[in-house]
């Protein structure tokens, strides 16, 4: 019997084409991972932000679960009602500050109150020697571009603050702190007073568990979330 490849030469051609095709496909599959571009800095920041947000949601905090504004401290309806008199009154009391901080966590805008607290601590510095390391930490954490907890500041305030970092004085962050204070007072504070957990406190009810956490875009300049400094060591 004659060789079928001699009778049907096209079979040999087809076979060789198939081999070439699979060789091309094999090399393509190997090359595909190399063609994928490496994730850019923005993608890495977004990924890190998501991981940090998830970890913060599950972390054991001293303020209680989301929605439970005063798990650690017992607050009477009368005391809670006083928080509605003014933003200053709310922040001047530890229980009020804790409750407001917890509320901002549910909106993912806690960087504002953390910055305000850091500035308050900064102004308590007893010597000029303490100012420089504190100033740099605050600047790198809250003010510089793409800072882990960047707060929303206008260009002039940010520039003026940046220029004073190398030789900081006790009032270096006053303008920036006042800007963030006004933003919280005009935006977050009214929402806090309308929130169910706060209203439940005023009515003497147990705070109800909230549904989904949402991100407040009012104060967000960068989605990059980083490790916050421990200001208690200062």
JSON list of C-alpha atoms in Angstrom, two decimals, residues 20-135:
[
{"chain": "A", "resi": 20, "resn": "UNK", "atom": "CA", "xyz": [3.39, 25.86, 13.53]},
{"chain": "A", "resi": 21, "resn": "UNK", "atom": "CA", "xyz": [0.06, 27.07, 14.88]},
{"chain": "A", "resi": 22, "resn": "UNK", "atom": "CA", "xyz": [0.53, 25.33, 18.23]},
{"chain": "A", "resi": 23, "resn": "UNK", "atom": "CA", "xyz": [4.07, 26.58, 18.44]},
{"chain": "A", "resi": 24, "resn": "UNK", "atom": "CA", "xyz": [2.82, 30.14, 17.96]},
{"chain": "A", "resi": 25, "resn": "UNK", "atom": "CA", "xyz": [0.02, 29.65, 20.49]},
{"chain": "A", "resi": 26, "resn": "UNK", "atom": "CA", "xyz": [2.42, 28.13, 23.02]},
{"chain": "A", "resi": 27, "resn": "UNK", "atom": "CA", "xyz": [4.84, 31.01, 22.71]},
{"chain": "A", "resi": 28, "resn": "UNK", "atom": "CA", "xyz": [1.96, 33.49, 22.94]},
{"chain": "A", "resi": 29, "resn": "UNK", "atom": "CA", "xyz": [0.71, 31.93, 26.15]},
{"chain": "A", "resi": 30, "resn": "UNK", "atom": "CA", "xyz": [4.18, 32.14, 27.65]},
{"chain": "A", "resi": 31, "resn": "UNK", "atom": "CA", "xyz": [4.58, 35.74, 26.61]},
{"chain": "A", "resi": 32, "resn": "UNK", "atom": "CA", "xyz": [1.21, 36.97, 27.87]},
{"chain": "A", "resi": 33, "resn": "UNK", "atom": "CA", "xyz": [2.25, 37.33, 31.51]},
{"chain": "A", "resi": 34, "resn": "UNK", "atom": "CA", "xyz": [5.17, 39.52, 30.44]},
{"chain": "A", "resi": 35, "resn": "UNK", "atom": "CA", "xyz": [2.92, 41.75, 28.34]},
{"chain": "A", "resi": 36, "resn": "UNK", "atom": "CA", "xyz": [0.76, 42.63, 31.33]},
{"chain": "A", "resi": 37, "resn": "UNK", "atom": "CA", "xyz": [1.86, 45.99, 32.54]},
{"chain": "A", "resi": 38, "resn": "UNK", "atom": "CA", "xyz": [2.92, 46.33, 36.13]},
{"chain": "A", "resi": 39, "resn": "UNK", "atom": "CA", "xyz": [0.33, 48.01, 38.35]},
{"chain": "A", "resi": 40, "resn": "UNK", "atom": "CA", "xyz": [0.95, 51.72, 38.59]},
{"chain": "A", "resi": 41, "resn": "UNK", "atom": "CA", "xyz": [1.38, 53.70, 41.78]},
{"chain": "A", "resi": 42, "resn": "UNK", "atom": "CA", "xyz": [-2.27, 54.75, 41.75]},
{"chain": "A", "resi": 43, "resn": "UNK", "atom": "CA", "xyz": [-3.45, 51.13, 41.50]},
{"chain": "A", "resi": 44, "resn": "UNK", "atom": "CA", "xyz": [-1.17, 50.15, 44.37]},
{"chain": "A", "resi": 45, "resn": "UNK", "atom": "CA", "xyz": [-2.49, 52.99, 46.48]},
{"chain": "A", "resi": 46, "resn": "UNK", "atom": "CA", "xyz": [-6.09, 52.05, 45.74]},
{"chain": "A", "resi": 47, "resn": "UNK", "atom": "CA", "xyz": [-5.35, 48.43, 46.63]},
{"chain": "A", "resi": 48, "resn": "UNK", "atom": "CA", "xyz": [-3.65, 49.45, 49.87]},
{"chain": "A", "resi": 49, "resn": "UNK", "atom": "CA", "xyz": [-6.53, 51.78, 50.68]},
{"chain": "A", "resi": 50, "resn": "UNK", "atom": "CA", "xyz": [-9.04, 48.96, 50.30]},
{"chain": "A", "resi": 51, "resn": "UNK", "atom": "CA", "xyz": [-7.02, 46.65, 52.54]},
{"chain": "A", "resi": 52, "resn": "UNK", "atom": "CA", "xyz": [-6.67, 49.31, 55.20]},
{"chain": "A", "resi": 53, "resn": "UNK", "atom": "CA", "xyz": [-10.36, 50.12, 55.09]},
{"chain": "A", "resi": 54, "resn": "UNK", "atom": "CA", "xyz": [-11.21, 46.43, 55.55]},
{"chain": "A", "resi": 55, "resn": "UNK", "atom": "CA", "xyz": [-8.80, 46.07, 58.43]},
{"chain": "A", "resi": 56, "resn": "UNK", "atom": "CA", "xyz": [-10.18, 49.17, 60.12]},
{"chain": "A", "resi": 57, "resn": "UNK", "atom": "CA", "xyz": [-13.69, 47.82, 59.78]},
{"chain": "A", "resi": 58, "resn": "UNK", "atom": "CA", "xyz": [-12.77, 44.63, 61.65]},
{"chain": "A", "resi": 59, "resn": "UNK", "atom": "CA", "xyz": [-10.22, 46.03, 64.08]},
{"chain": "A", "resi": 60, "resn": "UNK", "atom": "CA", "xyz": [-11.02, 46.09, 67.79]},
{"chain": "A", "resi": 61, "resn": "UNK", "atom": "CA", "xyz": [-11.56, 49.74, 68.59]},
{"chain": "A", "resi": 62, "resn": "UNK", "atom": "CA", "xyz": [-12.07, 51.45, 71.91]},
{"chain": "A", "resi": 63, "resn": "UNK", "atom": "CA", "xyz": [-15.16, 53.24, 70.66]},
{"chain": "A", "resi": 64, "resn": "UNK", "atom": "CA", "xyz": [-17.22, 50.14, 70.07]},
{"chain": "A", "resi": 65, "resn": "UNK", "atom": "CA", "xyz": [-18.84, 48.77, 66.94]},
{"chain": "A", "resi": 66, "resn": "UNK", "atom": "CA", "xyz": [-19.94, 51.07, 64.11]},
{"chain": "A", "resi": 67, "resn": "UNK", "atom": "CA", "xyz": [-23.08, 52.83, 65.25]},
{"chain": "A", "resi": 68, "resn": "UNK", "atom": "CA", "xyz": [-22.40, 52.27, 68.95]},
{"chain": "A", "resi": 69, "resn": "UNK", "atom": "CA", "xyz": [-21.09, 55.73, 69.74]},
{"chain": "A", "resi": 70, "resn": "UNK", "atom": "CA", "xyz": [-20.59, 55.28, 73.45]},
{"chain": "A", "resi": 71, "resn": "UNK", "atom": "CA", "xyz": [-19.89, 51.67, 74.27]},
{"chain": "A", "resi": 72, "resn": "UNK", "atom": "CA", "xyz": [-17.06, 52.47, 76.67]},
{"chain": "A", "resi": 73, "resn": "UNK", "atom": "CA", "xyz": [-18.62, 55.48, 78.37]},
{"chain": "A", "resi": 74, "resn": "UNK", "atom": "CA", "xyz": [-22.13, 55.86, 79.72]},
{"chain": "A", "resi": 75, "resn": "UNK", "atom": "CA", "xyz": [-23.69, 59.03, 78.35]},
{"chain": "A", "resi": 76, "resn": "UNK", "atom": "CA", "xyz": [-26.96, 60.39, 79.62]},
{"chain": "A", "resi": 77, "resn": "UNK", "atom": "CA", "xyz": [-29.54, 61.82, 77.19]},
{"chain": "A", "resi": 78, "resn": "UNK", "atom": "CA", "xyz": [-28.99, 65.23, 78.80]},
{"chain": "A", "resi": 79, "resn": "UNK", "atom": "CA", "xyz": [-25.24, 65.10, 78.18]},
{"chain": "A", "resi": 80, "resn": "UNK", "atom": "CA", "xyz": [-25.72, 63.93, 74.59]},
{"chain": "A", "resi": 81, "resn": "UNK", "atom": "CA", "xyz": [-28.23, 66.72, 74.01]},
{"chain": "A", "resi": 82, "resn": "UNK", "atom": "CA", "xyz": [-25.60, 69.30, 75.01]},
{"chain": "A", "resi": 83, "resn": "UNK", "atom": "CA", "xyz": [-23.41, 68.14, 72.12]},
{"chain": "A", "resi": 84, "resn": "UNK", "atom": "CA", "xyz": [-25.97, 69.69, 69.83]},
{"chain": "A", "resi": 85, "resn": "UNK", "atom": "CA", "xyz": [-25.45, 73.15, 71.29]},
{"chain": "A", "resi": 86, "resn": "UNK", "atom": "CA", "xyz": [-22.24, 73.74, 69.36]},
{"chain": "A", "resi": 87, "resn": "UNK", "atom": "CA", "xyz": [-19.38, 71.95, 67.65]},
{"chain": "A", "resi": 88, "resn": "UNK", "atom": "CA", "xyz": [-17.01, 73.33, 70.31]},
{"chain": "A", "resi": 89, "resn": "UNK", "atom": "CA", "xyz": [-19.15, 71.76, 73.01]},
{"chain": "A", "resi": 90, "resn": "UNK", "atom": "CA", "xyz": [-19.03, 68.38, 71.27]},
{"chain": "A", "resi": 91, "resn": "UNK", "atom": "CA", "xyz": [-15.23, 68.39, 70.90]},
{"chain": "A", "resi": 92, "resn": "UNK", "atom": "CA", "xyz": [-14.57, 69.73, 74.39]},
{"chain": "A", "resi": 93, "resn": "UNK", "atom": "CA", "xyz": [-15.95, 66.57, 76.04]},
{"chain": "A", "resi": 94, "resn": "UNK", "atom": "CA", "xyz": [-14.10, 63.27, 75.71]},
{"chain": "A", "resi": 95, "resn": "UNK", "atom": "CA", "xyz": [-17.28, 61.25, 75.21]},
{"chain": "A", "resi": 96, "resn": "UNK", "atom": "CA", "xyz": [-18.44, 63.69, 72.56]},
{"chain": "A", "resi": 97, "resn": "UNK", "atom": "CA", "xyz": [-15.08, 63.62, 70.77]},
{"chain": "A", "resi": 98, "resn": "UNK", "atom": "CA", "xyz": [-15.07, 59.83, 70.86]},
{"chain": "A", "resi": 99, "resn": "UNK", "atom": "CA", "xyz": [-18.63, 59.67, 69.53]},
{"chain": "A", "resi": 100, "resn": "UNK", "atom": "CA", "xyz": [-17.87, 62.10, 66.70]},
{"chain": "A", "resi": 101, "resn": "UNK", "atom": "CA", "xyz": [-14.67, 60.23, 65.81]},
{"chain": "A", "resi": 102, "resn": "UNK", "atom": "CA", "xyz": [-16.65, 57.00, 65.62]},
{"chain": "A", "resi": 103, "resn": "UNK", "atom": "CA", "xyz": [-19.20, 58.67, 63.37]},
{"chain": "A", "resi": 104, "resn": "UNK", "atom": "CA", "xyz": [-16.49, 59.89, 60.98]},
{"chain": "A", "resi": 105, "resn": "UNK", "atom": "CA", "xyz": [-15.12, 56.36, 60.80]},
{"chain": "A", "resi": 106, "resn": "UNK", "atom": "CA", "xyz": [-18.47, 55.22, 59.40]},
{"chain": "A", "resi": 107, "resn": "UNK", "atom": "CA", "xyz": [-18.04, 57.85, 56.66]},
{"chain": "A", "resi": 108, "resn": "UNK", "atom": "CA", "xyz": [-14.35, 57.11, 56.06]},
{"chain": "A", "resi": 109, "resn": "UNK", "atom": "CA", "xyz": [-13.42, 60.71, 56.84]},
{"chain": "A", "resi": 110, "resn": "UNK", "atom": "CA", "xyz": [-11.74, 60.22, 60.22]},
{"chain": "A", "resi": 111, "resn": "UNK", "atom": "CA", "xyz": [-8.55, 61.82, 58.88]},
{"chain": "A", "resi": 112, "resn": "UNK", "atom": "CA", "xyz": [-10.12, 65.22, 59.59]},
{"chain": "A", "resi": 113, "resn": "UNK", "atom": "CA", "xyz": [-10.61, 64.72, 63.31]},
{"chain": "A", "resi": 114, "resn": "UNK", "atom": "CA", "xyz": [-7.27, 62.93, 63.57]},
{"chain": "A", "resi": 115, "resn": "UNK", "atom": "CA", "xyz": [-5.56, 65.93, 62.01]},
{"chain": "A", "resi": 116, "resn": "UNK", "atom": "CA", "xyz": [-7.38, 68.29, 64.36]},
{"chain": "A", "resi": 117, "resn": "UNK", "atom": "CA", "xyz": [-6.34, 66.20, 67.39]},
{"chain": "A", "resi": 118, "resn": "UNK", "atom": "CA", "xyz": [-2.74, 66.05, 66.15]},
{"chain": "A", "resi": 119, "resn": "UNK", "atom": "CA", "xyz": [-2.68, 69.85, 65.85]},
{"chain": "A", "resi": 120, "resn": "UNK", "atom": "CA", "xyz": [-4.04, 70.21, 69.38]},
{"chain": "A", "resi": 121, "resn": "UNK", "atom": "CA", "xyz": [-1.28, 67.93, 70.63]},
{"chain": "A", "resi": 122, "resn": "UNK", "atom": "CA", "xyz": [1.31, 69.85, 68.60]},
{"chain": "A", "resi": 123, "resn": "UNK", "atom": "CA", "xyz": [0.34, 73.12, 70.28]},
{"chain": "A", "resi": 124, "resn": "UNK", "atom": "CA", "xyz": [0.96, 71.55, 73.69]},
{"chain": "A", "resi": 125, "resn": "UNK", "atom": "CA", "xyz": [4.67, 71.13, 72.92]},
{"chain": "A", "resi": 126, "resn": "UNK", "atom": "CA", "xyz": [6.71, 72.55, 75.78]},
{"chain": "A", "resi": 127, "resn": "UNK", "atom": "CA", "xyz": [9.98, 73.16, 73.93]},
{"chain": "A", "resi": 128, "resn": "UNK", "atom": "CA", "xyz": [10.99, 74.28, 70.45]},
{"chain": "A", "resi": 129, "resn": "UNK", "atom": "CA", "xyz": [13.01, 71.06, 70.15]},
{"chain": "A", "resi": 130, "resn": "UNK", "atom": "CA", "xyz": [9.77, 69.06, 70.14]},
{"chain": "A", "resi": 131, "resn": "UNK", "atom": "CA", "xyz": [8.20, 71.03, 67.30]},
{"chain": "A", "resi": 132, "resn": "UNK", "atom": "CA", "xyz": [10.29, 69.87, 64.33]},
{"chain": "A", "resi": 133, "resn": "UNK", "atom": "CA", "xyz": [9.70, 66.09, 64.55]},
{"chain": "A", "resi": 134, "resn": "UNK", "atom": "CA", "xyz": [6.02, 66.60, 65.32]},
{"chain": "A", "resi": 135, "resn": "UNK", "atom": "CA", "xyz": [5.61, 69.10, 62.49]}
]
